[in-house]
Tab-separated table of C-alpha atoms in Angstrom:
chain	number	residue	atom	x	y	z
A	1	MET	CA	-0.213	-0.200	0.005
A	2	GLN	CA	1.227	3.326	-0.952
A	3	LEU	CA	1.484	6.068	2.221
A	4	ARG	CA	-0.370	8.495	-0.200
A	5	TYR	CA	-3.917	7.080	-0.455
A	6	VAL	CA	-3.083	5.727	3.729
A	7	LEU	CA	-1.996	9.102	4.885
A	8	PRO	CA	-5.656	11.178	4.066
A	9	LEU	CA	-7.097	7.942	6.373
A	10	LEU	CA	-4.786	8.334	9.251
A	11	ILE	CA	-5.306	12.317	8.967
A	12	PHE	CA	-9.156	11.501	9.567
A	13	VAL	CA	-8.757	9.272	11.594
A	14	GLY	CA	-7.017	10.862	14.120
A	15	LEU	CA	-8.828	14.189	13.556
A	16	VAL	CA	-12.364	11.904	14.908
A	17	ILE	CA	-9.882	10.823	18.015
A	18	LEU	CA	-9.488	14.649	18.382
A	19	PHE	CA	-12.819	15.421	18.312
A	20	VAL	CA	-14.420	12.131	20.295
A	21	VAL	CA	-12.040	13.603	23.358
A	22	GLY	CA	-12.817	17.130	22.667
A	23	MET	CA	-16.407	16.962	23.270
A	24	GLN	CA	-16.054	14.518	26.592
A	25	MET	CA	-13.585	17.515	27.690
A	26	ASP	CA	-16.307	19.933	29.648
A	27	PRO	CA	-15.194	23.256	28.894
A	28	ARG	CA	-16.478	24.569	32.231
A	29	ARG	CA	-13.384	22.988	33.947
A	30	VAL	CA	-10.894	24.844	34.057
A	31	PRO	CA	-8.774	25.011	36.141
A	32	SER	CA	-9.761	27.058	39.439
A	33	PRO	CA	-6.239	29.883	40.600
A	34	LEU	CA	-6.951	29.619	44.109
A	35	ILE	CA	-6.268	25.865	44.332
A	36	GLY	CA	-3.149	25.616	46.857
A	37	LYS	CA	-3.715	29.415	47.350
A	38	PRO	CA	-5.491	29.892	51.042
A	39	LEU	CA	-9.286	30.502	51.084
A	40	PRO	CA	-9.981	34.068	51.006
A	41	GLU	CA	-11.007	35.931	53.594
A	42	PHE	CA	-14.599	36.409	53.910
A	43	ASP	CA	-17.156	37.626	56.515
A	44	LEU	CA	-20.209	36.727	56.362
A	45	ALA	CA	-23.760	36.525	58.884
A	46	GLN	CA	-25.104	32.867	59.680
A	47	LEU	CA	-27.760	31.944	57.479
A	48	HIS	CA	-29.765	30.925	60.744
A	49	ASP	CA	-29.246	33.389	63.672
A	50	GLN	CA	-28.062	36.712	61.263
A	51	THR	CA	-26.700	38.350	65.071
A	52	GLN	CA	-24.016	35.794	64.474
A	53	SER	CA	-21.407	35.524	61.789
A	54	LEU	CA	-18.992	32.826	59.703
A	55	ASP	CA	-15.516	33.862	59.441
A	56	LYS	CA	-13.021	31.123	58.593
A	57	SER	CA	-11.038	30.998	61.298
A	58	MET	CA	-14.125	28.895	62.931
A	59	PHE	CA	-13.346	25.648	60.621
A	60	LEU	CA	-9.368	25.769	60.639
A	61	GLY	CA	-7.791	23.191	62.056
A	62	GLU	CA	-9.694	20.298	60.299
A	63	VAL	CA	-10.604	19.844	56.793
A	64	VAL	CA	-13.842	20.715	55.630
A	65	LEU	CA	-15.795	20.604	52.759
A	66	ILE	CA	-17.504	24.222	51.711
A	67	ASN	CA	-20.394	24.042	49.986
A	68	PHE	CA	-22.742	27.320	48.132
A	69	TRP	CA	-25.585	25.967	47.244
A	70	ALA	CA	-28.812	28.271	46.563
A	71	SER	CA	-32.770	27.344	47.682
A	72	TRP	CA	-32.972	27.868	43.258
A	73	CYS	CA	-30.315	25.554	42.055
A	74	VAL	CA	-32.367	22.320	41.204
A	75	SER	CA	-28.672	20.434	40.719
A	76	CYS	CA	-28.543	21.267	44.306
A	77	ARG	CA	-31.577	18.934	45.073
A	78	TYR	CA	-29.137	16.617	42.898
A	79	GLU	CA	-26.587	16.402	45.521
A	80	HIS	CA	-28.135	17.014	48.582
A	81	PRO	CA	-28.961	13.657	49.398
A	82	ILE	CA	-25.183	12.909	49.055
A	83	LEU	CA	-24.345	16.116	51.093
A	84	LEU	CA	-26.308	14.363	54.008
A	85	GLU	CA	-25.087	11.120	53.782
A	86	TYR	CA	-21.487	12.114	53.961
A	87	ALA	CA	-22.296	14.474	56.655
A	88	ARG	CA	-23.830	11.908	58.781
A	89	SER	CA	-21.359	9.878	58.323
A	90	GLY	CA	-19.057	12.380	60.159
A	91	ASN	CA	-15.656	11.998	57.946
A	92	ALA	CA	-15.816	15.955	57.944
A	93	SER	CA	-17.880	18.497	58.681
A	94	ILE	CA	-19.815	20.479	55.434
A	95	TYR	CA	-20.274	24.394	55.711
A	96	GLY	CA	-22.811	25.678	53.556
A	97	MET	CA	-22.826	29.278	51.860
A	98	ASN	CA	-26.482	30.074	50.741
A	99	TYR	CA	-25.597	31.847	47.997
A	100	LYS	CA	-28.646	35.064	46.000
A	101	ASP	CA	-30.878	33.347	47.852
A	102	THR	CA	-33.509	34.812	50.768
A	103	ARG	CA	-32.788	33.695	54.059
A	104	SER	CA	-36.695	32.816	54.488
A	105	ASP	CA	-36.490	30.507	51.092
A	106	ALA	CA	-33.021	28.998	52.293
A	107	LEU	CA	-34.542	28.317	56.002
A	108	ASN	CA	-37.378	26.504	54.360
A	109	TRP	CA	-35.755	24.508	52.062
A	110	LEU	CA	-33.264	23.119	54.618
A	111	LYS	CA	-36.274	22.487	56.435
A	112	GLU	CA	-37.995	20.456	53.626
A	113	TYR	CA	-34.775	18.509	53.096
A	114	ALA	CA	-32.979	18.366	56.255
A	115	ASN	CA	-29.375	19.843	56.509
A	116	PRO	CA	-26.375	18.489	55.913
A	117	TYR	CA	-24.424	21.801	57.069
A	118	ARG	CA	-22.503	22.335	59.999
A	119	LEU	CA	-23.476	25.721	59.985
A	120	SER	CA	-24.422	27.971	57.023
A	121	ALA	CA	-23.005	31.704	56.304
A	122	PHE	CA	-25.493	34.361	54.035
A	123	ASP	CA	-24.587	35.755	50.999
A	124	PRO	CA	-27.395	37.419	49.167
A	125	GLU	CA	-25.469	39.634	46.513
A	126	GLY	CA	-22.892	36.633	45.562
A	127	ARG	CA	-20.257	38.836	47.042
A	128	THR	CA	-17.814	35.904	48.471
A	129	GLY	CA	-18.544	33.774	45.705
A	130	ILE	CA	-16.578	35.926	43.100
A	131	ASP	CA	-14.475	35.969	45.884
A	132	PHE	CA	-14.560	32.337	45.507
A	133	GLY	CA	-14.591	32.234	41.703
A	134	LEU	CA	-17.721	30.930	41.690
A	135	TYR	CA	-19.444	30.328	38.296
A	136	GLY	CA	-22.318	29.386	39.599
A	137	VAL	CA	-24.465	26.568	42.581
A	138	PRO	CA	-23.380	24.786	43.279
A	139	GLU	CA	-20.316	24.592	43.997
A	140	THR	CA	-17.672	22.505	46.520
A	141	TYR	CA	-14.330	23.672	47.673
A	142	VAL	CA	-12.187	20.974	50.042
A	143	VAL	CA	-10.299	22.595	52.319
A	144	ASP	CA	-7.158	21.565	54.460
A	145	GLN	CA	-6.443	22.068	57.964
A	146	LYS	CA	-4.640	25.548	57.414
A	147	GLY	CA	-6.825	26.651	55.519
A	148	ILE	CA	-5.824	25.679	51.773
A	149	ILE	CA	-7.930	25.087	49.178
A	150	ARG	CA	-7.278	21.375	47.997
A	151	TYR	CA	-10.011	20.721	45.391
A	152	LYS	CA	-12.541	22.454	43.539
A	153	HIS	CA	-15.792	20.768	42.173
A	154	ILE	CA	-18.095	22.523	39.847
A	155	GLY	CA	-21.804	21.397	39.834
A	156	PRO	CA	-23.366	18.798	41.409
A	157	ILE	CA	-21.915	15.928	43.368
A	158	SER	CA	-22.266	12.602	42.044
A	159	GLN	CA	-22.020	9.315	44.659
A	160	GLU	CA	-19.037	8.635	41.936
A	161	ASP	CA	-17.520	11.812	42.822
A	162	MET	CA	-17.856	11.446	46.271
A	163	LYS	CA	-16.360	8.470	46.749
A	164	ASN	CA	-13.757	8.377	44.285
A	165	LYS	CA	-12.579	12.172	44.683
A	166	ILE	CA	-14.001	13.639	47.588
A	167	GLU	CA	-13.601	11.161	50.477
A	168	PRO	CA	-10.301	9.164	49.277
A	169	LEU	CA	-8.768	13.330	49.359
A	170	VAL	CA	-11.040	14.297	52.619
A	171	GLU	CA	-9.340	11.106	54.167
A	172	GLU	CA	-6.104	11.168	52.812
A	173	LEU	CA	-5.583	15.417	54.173
A	174	LYS	CA	-6.383	14.442	57.225
A	175	ALA	CA	-4.075	11.392	57.686
A	176	GLN	CA	-1.268	13.584	56.482
A	177	THR	CA	-1.781	16.097	59.521
A	178	LYS	CA	-1.810	12.787	61.313
A	179	SER	CA	1.623	11.886	60.736
A	180	ASN	CA	3.412	15.142	60.689
B	1	MET	CA	-52.404	44.136	4.482
B	2	MET	CA	-48.656	42.806	3.415
B	3	LYS	CA	-47.088	46.287	4.019
B	4	THR	CA	-47.514	46.112	7.845
B	5	LEU	CA	-46.031	42.029	7.516
B	6	ARG	CA	-43.760	43.513	6.206
B	7	LEU	CA	-43.105	46.280	8.189
B	8	SER	CA	-42.936	43.652	11.414
B	9	ILE	CA	-40.600	41.067	9.884
B	10	ILE	CA	-38.465	43.602	9.585
B	11	ALA	CA	-38.734	45.759	12.458
B	12	PHE	CA	-38.296	41.825	14.141
B	13	LEU	CA	-34.609	41.108	12.475
B	14	PHE	CA	-33.820	44.337	14.281
B	15	LEU	CA	-34.738	43.335	17.552
B	16	PRO	CA	-31.144	41.438	18.176
B	17	LEU	CA	-29.836	45.143	17.435
B	18	VAL	CA	-32.118	47.026	20.525
B	19	LEU	CA	-31.763	43.720	22.857
B	20	GLN	CA	-28.181	44.126	24.090
B	21	ALA	CA	-27.304	42.837	27.231
B	22	GLU	CA	-25.825	45.690	30.185
B	23	ASP	CA	-29.218	45.239	31.906
B	24	ILE	CA	-28.195	47.841	34.256
B	25	PRO	CA	-26.929	51.079	33.085
B	26	PHE	CA	-24.355	52.259	34.685
B	27	GLU	CA	-23.536	55.773	35.601
B	28	PHE	CA	-20.107	57.262	34.848
B	29	GLU	CA	-19.187	60.947	35.769
B	30	ARG	CA	-16.076	61.168	34.696
B	31	ALA	CA	-15.281	60.091	30.719
B	32	ASP	CA	-12.317	58.021	31.224
B	33	HIS	CA	-14.429	56.030	34.052
B	34	GLU	CA	-16.695	55.338	31.247
B	35	GLN	CA	-14.162	54.493	28.544
B	36	ARG	CA	-12.275	52.391	30.980
B	37	TYR	CA	-15.452	49.941	31.675
B	38	LYS	CA	-16.309	49.794	28.213
B	39	GLU	CA	-13.047	48.573	27.168
B	40	LEU	CA	-13.227	46.109	30.102
B	41	VAL	CA	-16.297	44.718	29.727
B	42	ASP	CA	-15.539	44.089	25.683
B	43	GLU	CA	-12.188	42.101	26.683
B	44	LEU	CA	-13.300	39.968	29.470
B	45	ARG	CA	-14.934	36.759	29.143
B	46	CYS	CA	-18.102	35.825	31.249
B	47	MET	CA	-17.670	32.429	32.495
B	48	VAL	CA	-20.663	30.647	32.862
B	49	CYS	CA	-21.290	31.461	29.214
B	50	GLN	CA	-17.499	31.160	28.162
B	51	ASN	CA	-18.146	32.613	24.556
B	52	GLN	CA	-19.376	35.836	25.515
B	53	THR	CA	-17.933	39.202	27.284
B	54	LEU	CA	-18.800	40.236	30.231
B	55	ALA	CA	-20.506	43.286	28.351
B	56	ASP	CA	-22.985	40.616	25.851
B	57	SER	CA	-23.797	38.632	28.805
B	58	HIS	CA	-27.287	38.274	30.821
B	59	ALA	CA	-26.198	35.453	33.219
B	60	PRO	CA	-26.537	36.744	36.569
B	61	LEU	CA	-22.988	35.995	37.084
B	62	ALA	CA	-22.140	38.167	34.037
B	63	GLN	CA	-24.134	41.394	35.705
B	64	ASP	CA	-22.520	41.139	38.955
B	65	LEU	CA	-19.000	40.986	37.781
B	66	ARG	CA	-20.215	44.257	36.106
B	67	ASN	CA	-20.535	45.299	39.403
B	68	GLU	CA	-17.898	44.957	40.574
B	69	VAL	CA	-15.978	46.065	38.217
B	70	TYR	CA	-18.598	49.586	38.178
B	71	ARG	CA	-17.391	49.183	41.525
B	72	MET	CA	-13.980	49.180	41.306
B	73	ILE	CA	-13.726	52.045	38.707
B	74	ILE	CA	-15.650	54.671	40.739
B	75	GLU	CA	-12.737	53.759	43.450
B	76	ASP	CA	-10.857	54.998	40.474
B	77	GLN	CA	-8.590	51.811	40.328
B	78	GLN	CA	-6.652	50.908	37.184
B	79	LYS	CA	-7.838	48.685	34.228
B	80	GLN	CA	-4.597	46.219	35.525
B	81	ASP	CA	-5.664	45.709	38.898
B	82	ILE	CA	-9.096	45.379	37.421
B	83	VAL	CA	-8.223	42.681	35.032
B	84	ASP	CA	-5.299	41.357	38.076
B	85	PHE	CA	-8.619	41.033	40.637
B	86	LEU	CA	-10.148	39.113	38.313
B	87	VAL	CA	-7.878	36.431	37.231
B	88	GLN	CA	-7.062	35.837	40.920
B	89	ARG	CA	-10.345	34.604	40.921
B	90	TYR	CA	-10.980	33.004	37.649
B	91	GLY	CA	-7.926	32.376	36.065
B	92	ASP	CA	-6.236	33.211	32.988
B	93	PHE	CA	-9.321	31.811	31.105
B	94	VAL	CA	-11.961	35.371	32.062
B	95	LEU	CA	-9.036	37.572	29.657
B	96	TYR	CA	-10.307	36.932	25.916
B	97	LYS	CA	-6.568	37.857	25.417
B	98	PRO	CA	-4.706	34.933	26.691
B	99	PRO	CA	-1.391	36.329	28.169
B	100	LEU	CA	2.370	34.949	26.674
B	101	LYS	CA	3.150	32.383	28.915
B	102	ASN	CA	5.061	28.758	28.753
B	103	THR	CA	1.239	27.386	29.029
B	104	THR	CA	0.140	29.434	26.612
B	105	LEU	CA	2.586	28.942	23.763
B	106	LEU	CA	1.049	26.652	21.494
B	107	LEU	CA	-2.138	28.897	21.740
B	108	TRP	CA	-0.155	31.913	20.537
B	109	PHE	CA	2.654	30.306	18.118
B	110	GLY	CA	0.511	27.514	17.088
B	111	PRO	CA	-1.795	28.847	13.949
B	112	PHE	CA	2.310	30.473	12.232
B	113	LEU	CA	3.661	26.707	13.314
B	114	LEU	CA	0.515	24.909	11.516
B	115	LEU	CA	1.225	28.347	8.401
B	116	LEU	CA	4.397	27.078	8.704
B	117	ILE	CA	4.053	23.105	8.025
B	118	ALA	CA	1.228	23.893	5.416
B	119	SER	CA	3.391	26.302	2.946
B	120	ALA	CA	6.494	23.696	3.665
B	121	VAL	CA	3.910	20.720	2.219
B	122	GLY	CA	3.000	23.078	-0.168
B	123	PHE	CA	6.185	24.185	-1.561
B	124	SER	CA	7.001	20.848	-1.976
B	125	LEU	CA	4.299	19.492	-3.520
B	126	VAL	CA	4.900	22.813	-6.645
B	127	ARG	CA	8.714	21.319	-6.283
B	128	SER	CA	8.166	18.163	-7.182
B	129	ARG	CA	5.192	18.504	-10.085
B	130	ALA	CA	7.551	21.066	-11.967
B	131	LYS	CA	9.904	18.265	-11.667
B	132	VAL	CA	8.519	16.205	-13.794
B	133	VAL	CA	9.947	16.051	-17.692
B	134	PRO	CA	7.542	14.749	-20.223
B	135	GLU	CA	9.649	11.903	-21.338
B	136	GLU	CA	11.974	11.680	-24.179
B	137	LEU	CA	9.716	10.182	-27.611
B	138	ASN	CA	11.475	6.541	-29.015
B	139	GLN	CA	12.696	7.027	-33.130
B	140	ALA	CA	9.146	5.424	-33.840
B	141	GLN	CA	6.874	7.567	-31.889
B	142	LYS	CA	9.053	10.869	-33.325
B	143	GLU	CA	8.378	9.353	-36.550
B	144	ARG	CA	4.945	8.758	-35.820
B	145	LEU	CA	4.138	12.061	-35.168
B	146	ARG	CA	6.320	14.243	-37.954
B	147	GLN	CA	3.678	11.843	-40.292
B	148	LEU	CA	0.615	12.979	-38.406
B	149	LEU	CA	1.524	16.674	-38.385
B	150	ASP	CA	2.849	15.927	-42.157
B	151	GLU	CA	-0.544	14.721	-42.908
B	152	GLN	CA	-2.236	17.948	-41.220
B	153	ASP	CA	-0.764	20.241	-43.280
B	154	SER	CA	-1.376	18.833	-46.491
B	155	ASN	CA	-4.817	18.853	-45.521
B	156	LYS	CA	-4.769	22.299	-44.954
B	157	ALA	CA	-2.972	22.900	-47.849
B	158	SER	CA	-5.846	20.928	-50.038
């Protein structure tokens, strides 16, 4: 067989491979520049008690998940049972960031679907969301004991994401400080 | 009747021009601030609908970021500071014009590389074609050619 006949076929197959791979990549999965950086400073009122505030000093020293959510967010409902199960397992606390919501809607939502969060902060303007480089809700950050962001999950967490990515990472981070 | 229909169709076609994003028009006291704002929202990408600039996008996050850009401009922050603020949070991808870095070398020079490869291929193709020299006719073929030409000449003469 002559190369000149095979070459177009090879180029075509190469292009097909490129397209197939390209179509399976999620363009929203842009690496966050905040990975490996300290959690941005924030000081928000708590959702359940607006006289109390929530800032990062309240969970420094432990591995936590920070989950941005809203009552108007449909895919938050999808990940909700998974978060709830994880919170009940007691492996790590989840802190909620209620994003661009109203207090009453948010509280009703938590009452209706149960509350997976250790504490929730209230970010009605989404200003803290911008500091976190948030695209939308839901988004979840894994933060280590020193307050460094180790992982950012965009979109709802599926059972697989929890089992294969977040749980192992949390365990790894917890083990790291024990050995230090 | 037809005329109204035609007019309304034309009006409908112009709708996209009227329906620009810019949900909340901002007021600027200084012309350079307004200029800075317009430049920025045209150069920054909306991270939700990634093929739109902040100026074009209707996404709520784009509106929030426009507010943020506006706030910083009113505080008289410089263009570079505002760009840095957003890059810090959203990464280089927020810029429509990516900075020249090791990771973006291919993005910047890839097209020129492809052009170079394409012209090299094209050039060698043209060269190889130019090299094809027609084969020399052998004695018998030359004889036959002469015969044919002679025949043609005599046909013309008659």
